[in-house]
Coordinates of C-alpha atoms in Angstrom, one line a residue:
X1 CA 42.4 17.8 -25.9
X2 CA 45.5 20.1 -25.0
X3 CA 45.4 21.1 -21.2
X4 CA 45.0 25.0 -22.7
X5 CA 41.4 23.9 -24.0
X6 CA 40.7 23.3 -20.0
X7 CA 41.8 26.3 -19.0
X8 CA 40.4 28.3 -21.0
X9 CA 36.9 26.6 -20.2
X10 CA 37.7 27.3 -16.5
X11 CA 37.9 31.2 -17.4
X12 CA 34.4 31.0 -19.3
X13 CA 32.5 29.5 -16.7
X14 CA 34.1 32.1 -14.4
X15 CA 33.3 34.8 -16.5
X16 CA 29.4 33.4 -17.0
X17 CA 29.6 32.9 -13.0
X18 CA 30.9 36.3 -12.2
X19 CA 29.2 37.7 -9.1
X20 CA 27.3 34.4 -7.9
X21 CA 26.0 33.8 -4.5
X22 CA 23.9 30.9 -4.9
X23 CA 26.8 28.3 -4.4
X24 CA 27.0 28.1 -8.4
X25 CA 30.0 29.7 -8.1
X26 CA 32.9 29.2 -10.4
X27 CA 34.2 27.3 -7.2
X28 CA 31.5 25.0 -7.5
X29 CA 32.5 23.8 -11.1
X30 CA 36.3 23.6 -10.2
X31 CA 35.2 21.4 -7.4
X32 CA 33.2 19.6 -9.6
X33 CA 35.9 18.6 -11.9
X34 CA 38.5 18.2 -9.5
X35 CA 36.3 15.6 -7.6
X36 CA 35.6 13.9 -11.4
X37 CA 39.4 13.9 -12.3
X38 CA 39.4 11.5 -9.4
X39 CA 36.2 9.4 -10.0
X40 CA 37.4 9.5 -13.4
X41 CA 40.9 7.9 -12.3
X42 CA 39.2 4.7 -10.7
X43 CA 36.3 4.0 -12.9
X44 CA 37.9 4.8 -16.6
X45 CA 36.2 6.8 -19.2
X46 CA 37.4 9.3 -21.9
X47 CA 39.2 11.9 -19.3
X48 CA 38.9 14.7 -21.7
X49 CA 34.6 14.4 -22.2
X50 CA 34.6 14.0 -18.3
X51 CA 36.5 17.4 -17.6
X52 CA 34.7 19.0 -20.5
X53 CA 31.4 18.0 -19.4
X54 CA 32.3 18.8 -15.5
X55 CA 33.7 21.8 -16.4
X56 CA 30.8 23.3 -18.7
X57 CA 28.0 21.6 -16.8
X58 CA 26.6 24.6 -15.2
X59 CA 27.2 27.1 -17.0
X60 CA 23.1 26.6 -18.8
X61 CA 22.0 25.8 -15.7
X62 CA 17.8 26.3 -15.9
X63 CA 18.3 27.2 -12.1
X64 CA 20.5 30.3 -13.1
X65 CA 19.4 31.1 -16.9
X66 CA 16.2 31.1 -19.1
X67 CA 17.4 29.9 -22.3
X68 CA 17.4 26.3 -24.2
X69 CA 19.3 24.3 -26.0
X70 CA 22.9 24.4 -24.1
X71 CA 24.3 27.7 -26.2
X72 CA 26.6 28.6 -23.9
X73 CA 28.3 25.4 -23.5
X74 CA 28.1 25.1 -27.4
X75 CA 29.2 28.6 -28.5
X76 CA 32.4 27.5 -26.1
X77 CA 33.4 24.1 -27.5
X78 CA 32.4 25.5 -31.2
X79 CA 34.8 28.3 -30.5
X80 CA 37.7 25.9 -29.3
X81 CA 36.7 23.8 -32.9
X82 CA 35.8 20.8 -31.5
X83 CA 34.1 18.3 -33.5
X84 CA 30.8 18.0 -33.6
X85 CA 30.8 14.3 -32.3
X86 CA 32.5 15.6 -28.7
X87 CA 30.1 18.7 -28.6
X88 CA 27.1 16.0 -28.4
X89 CA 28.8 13.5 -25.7
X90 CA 29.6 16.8 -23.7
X91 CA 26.0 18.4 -24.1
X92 CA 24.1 15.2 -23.5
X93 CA 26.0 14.3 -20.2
X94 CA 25.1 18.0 -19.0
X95 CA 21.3 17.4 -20.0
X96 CA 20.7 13.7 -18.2
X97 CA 23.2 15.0 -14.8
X98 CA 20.4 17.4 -13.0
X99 CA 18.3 15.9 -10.3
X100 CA 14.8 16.5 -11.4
X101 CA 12.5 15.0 -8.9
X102 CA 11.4 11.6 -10.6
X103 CA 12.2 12.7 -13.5
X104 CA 16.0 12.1 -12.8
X105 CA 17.7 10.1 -15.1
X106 CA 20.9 7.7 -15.0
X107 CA 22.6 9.2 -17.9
X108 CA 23.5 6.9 -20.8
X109 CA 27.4 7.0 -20.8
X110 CA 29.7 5.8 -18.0
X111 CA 31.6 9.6 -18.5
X112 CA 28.2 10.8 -17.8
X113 CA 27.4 9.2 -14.8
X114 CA 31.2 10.2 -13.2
X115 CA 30.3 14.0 -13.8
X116 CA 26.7 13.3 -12.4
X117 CA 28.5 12.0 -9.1
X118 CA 31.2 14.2 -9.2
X119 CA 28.3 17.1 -9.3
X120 CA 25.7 15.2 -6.2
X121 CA 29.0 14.8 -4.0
X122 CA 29.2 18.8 -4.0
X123 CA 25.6 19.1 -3.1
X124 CA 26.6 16.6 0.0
X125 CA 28.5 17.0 3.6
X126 CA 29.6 20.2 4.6
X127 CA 29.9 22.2 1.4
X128 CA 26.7 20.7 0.4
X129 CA 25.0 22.2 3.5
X130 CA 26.5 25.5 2.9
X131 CA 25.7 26.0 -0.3
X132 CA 22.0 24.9 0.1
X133 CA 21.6 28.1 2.6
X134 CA 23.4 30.2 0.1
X135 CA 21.3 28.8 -2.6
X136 CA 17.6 29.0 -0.3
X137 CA 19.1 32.8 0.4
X138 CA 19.9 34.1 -2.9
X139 CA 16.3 33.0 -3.2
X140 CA 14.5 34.4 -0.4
X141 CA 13.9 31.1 1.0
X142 CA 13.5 30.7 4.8
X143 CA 15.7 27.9 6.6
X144 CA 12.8 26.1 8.2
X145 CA 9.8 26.1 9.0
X146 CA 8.1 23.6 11.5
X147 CA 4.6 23.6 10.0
X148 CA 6.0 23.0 6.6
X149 CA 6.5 19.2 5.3
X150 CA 9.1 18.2 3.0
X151 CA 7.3 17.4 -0.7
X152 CA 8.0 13.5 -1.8
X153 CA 8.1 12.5 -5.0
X154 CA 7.6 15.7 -6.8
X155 CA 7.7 15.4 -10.8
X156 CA 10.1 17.3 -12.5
X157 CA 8.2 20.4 -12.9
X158 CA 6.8 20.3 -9.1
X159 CA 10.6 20.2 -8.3
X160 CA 11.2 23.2 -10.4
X161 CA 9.1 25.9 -9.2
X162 CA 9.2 24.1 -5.6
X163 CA 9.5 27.4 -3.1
X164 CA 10.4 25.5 0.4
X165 CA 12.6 25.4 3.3
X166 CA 16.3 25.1 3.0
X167 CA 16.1 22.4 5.9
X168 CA 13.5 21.0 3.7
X169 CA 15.3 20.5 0.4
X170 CA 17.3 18.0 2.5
X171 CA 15.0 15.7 2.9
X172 CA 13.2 16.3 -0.9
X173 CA 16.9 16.0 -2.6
X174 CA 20.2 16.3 -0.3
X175 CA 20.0 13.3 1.8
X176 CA 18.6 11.0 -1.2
X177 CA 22.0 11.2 -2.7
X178 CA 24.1 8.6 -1.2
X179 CA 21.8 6.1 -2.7
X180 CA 22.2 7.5 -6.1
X181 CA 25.4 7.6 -6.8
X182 CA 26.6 5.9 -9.8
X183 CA 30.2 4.2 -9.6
X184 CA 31.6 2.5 -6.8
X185 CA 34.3 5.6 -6.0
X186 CA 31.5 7.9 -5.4
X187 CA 29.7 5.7 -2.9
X188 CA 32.7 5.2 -1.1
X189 CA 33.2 9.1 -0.8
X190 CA 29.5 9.7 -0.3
X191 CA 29.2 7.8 3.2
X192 CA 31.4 10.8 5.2
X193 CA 29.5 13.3 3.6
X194 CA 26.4 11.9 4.3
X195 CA 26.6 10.8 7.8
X196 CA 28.1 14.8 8.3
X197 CA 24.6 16.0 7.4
X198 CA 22.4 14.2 9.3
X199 CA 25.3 14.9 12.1
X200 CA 24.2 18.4 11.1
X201 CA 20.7 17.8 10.8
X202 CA 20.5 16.5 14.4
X203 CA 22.1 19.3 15.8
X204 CA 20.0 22.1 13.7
X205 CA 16.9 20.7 15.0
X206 CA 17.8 20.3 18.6
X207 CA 19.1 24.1 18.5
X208 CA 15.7 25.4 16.7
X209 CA 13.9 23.3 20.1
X210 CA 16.0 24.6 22.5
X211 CA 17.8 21.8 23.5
X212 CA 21.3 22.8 23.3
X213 CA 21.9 25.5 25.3
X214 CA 24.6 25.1 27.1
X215 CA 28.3 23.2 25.6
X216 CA 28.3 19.5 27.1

């Protein structure tokens, strides 16, 4: 694909993210495909399906809009004329990448599986936490609440229309990550991340008690 074919992509999901808050940002997908440019550079796979795929992956998001069947990211790749062959790799990689509970799938190709990990190291370490308190605040969600377990192995619809904590969906999604990653770059890059949330974790739950009151 000709670089333009990228950036034009880049200026429709900011255009369909226009006015976010909820850390889907047009941010978000740059990070995305930045961070599966590099996965991309270590574990192989067709470059040009991984940006694509990183690039569009949001932009049907069930999260964000009520609609089926991928039209946004189709009426884009139609409109650039790309062959129907690419348009399927690109929108079956953005069905299998979503966590869904247990009903989260390895996807099928190896470019699929880059974008996946490219997409769960965002939700991880410090922009991870940041945008799960934008996320839990677009949505009225409080950031904890004591009394309030985190929900294990909820099915895919459970995870949907799940209403908890912020501090919560750590536990039910964030910090499950690590372990899920796909390709050997990602895991590598995961373990920072990772060990910076429960860093944060830690420290969140010894301010809600009281225990840090004073700098050491």
């Amino acid at each position: 694909m000709e670089e333009e074919a990228f950036e034009r992509a880049k200026e429709f999901a900011e255009k369909v993210f226009e006015g976010d808050s909820s850390g889907h940002d047009i941010h978000h997908t740059l990070r995305v495909h930045s961070l599966a440019r590099s996965i991309c550079a270590e574990e192989g796979g067709d470059e040009d399906v991984v940006r694509m795929a990183a690039l569009l992956h949001d932009v049907d998001d069930p999260k964000l809009f009520h609609s089926t069947g991928y039209p946004n990211a189709r009426r884009f790749m139609e409109g650039e004329g790309m062959d129907s062959e690419t348009i399927e790799r690109v929108v079956r990689i953005i069905t299998q990448i979503s966590f869904k509970g247990t009903g989260t799938v390895v996807p099928d190709s190896l470019e699929g599986r880059i974008v996946q990990d490219a997409d769960r190291m965002d939700a991880i370490g410090a922009i991870g936490i940041a945008r799960a308190f934008a996320y839990g605040g677009s949505r009225g969600r409080p950031m904890h609440n004591p009394g309030e377990k985190p929900k294990e192995n909820m099915t895919e619809a459970e995870y949907r229309v799940n209403q908890g904590t912020t501090v919560n969906h750590f536990y039910e999604k964030l910090l499950k990550l690590k372990n899920l990653m796909n390709t050997d770059a990602a895991k590598r890059m995961a373990e920072a991340r990772h060990r910076y949330m429960q860093g944060f974790l830690d420290e969140f739950m010894d301010e809600w008690d009281g225990k840090r009151r004073f700098l050491a």
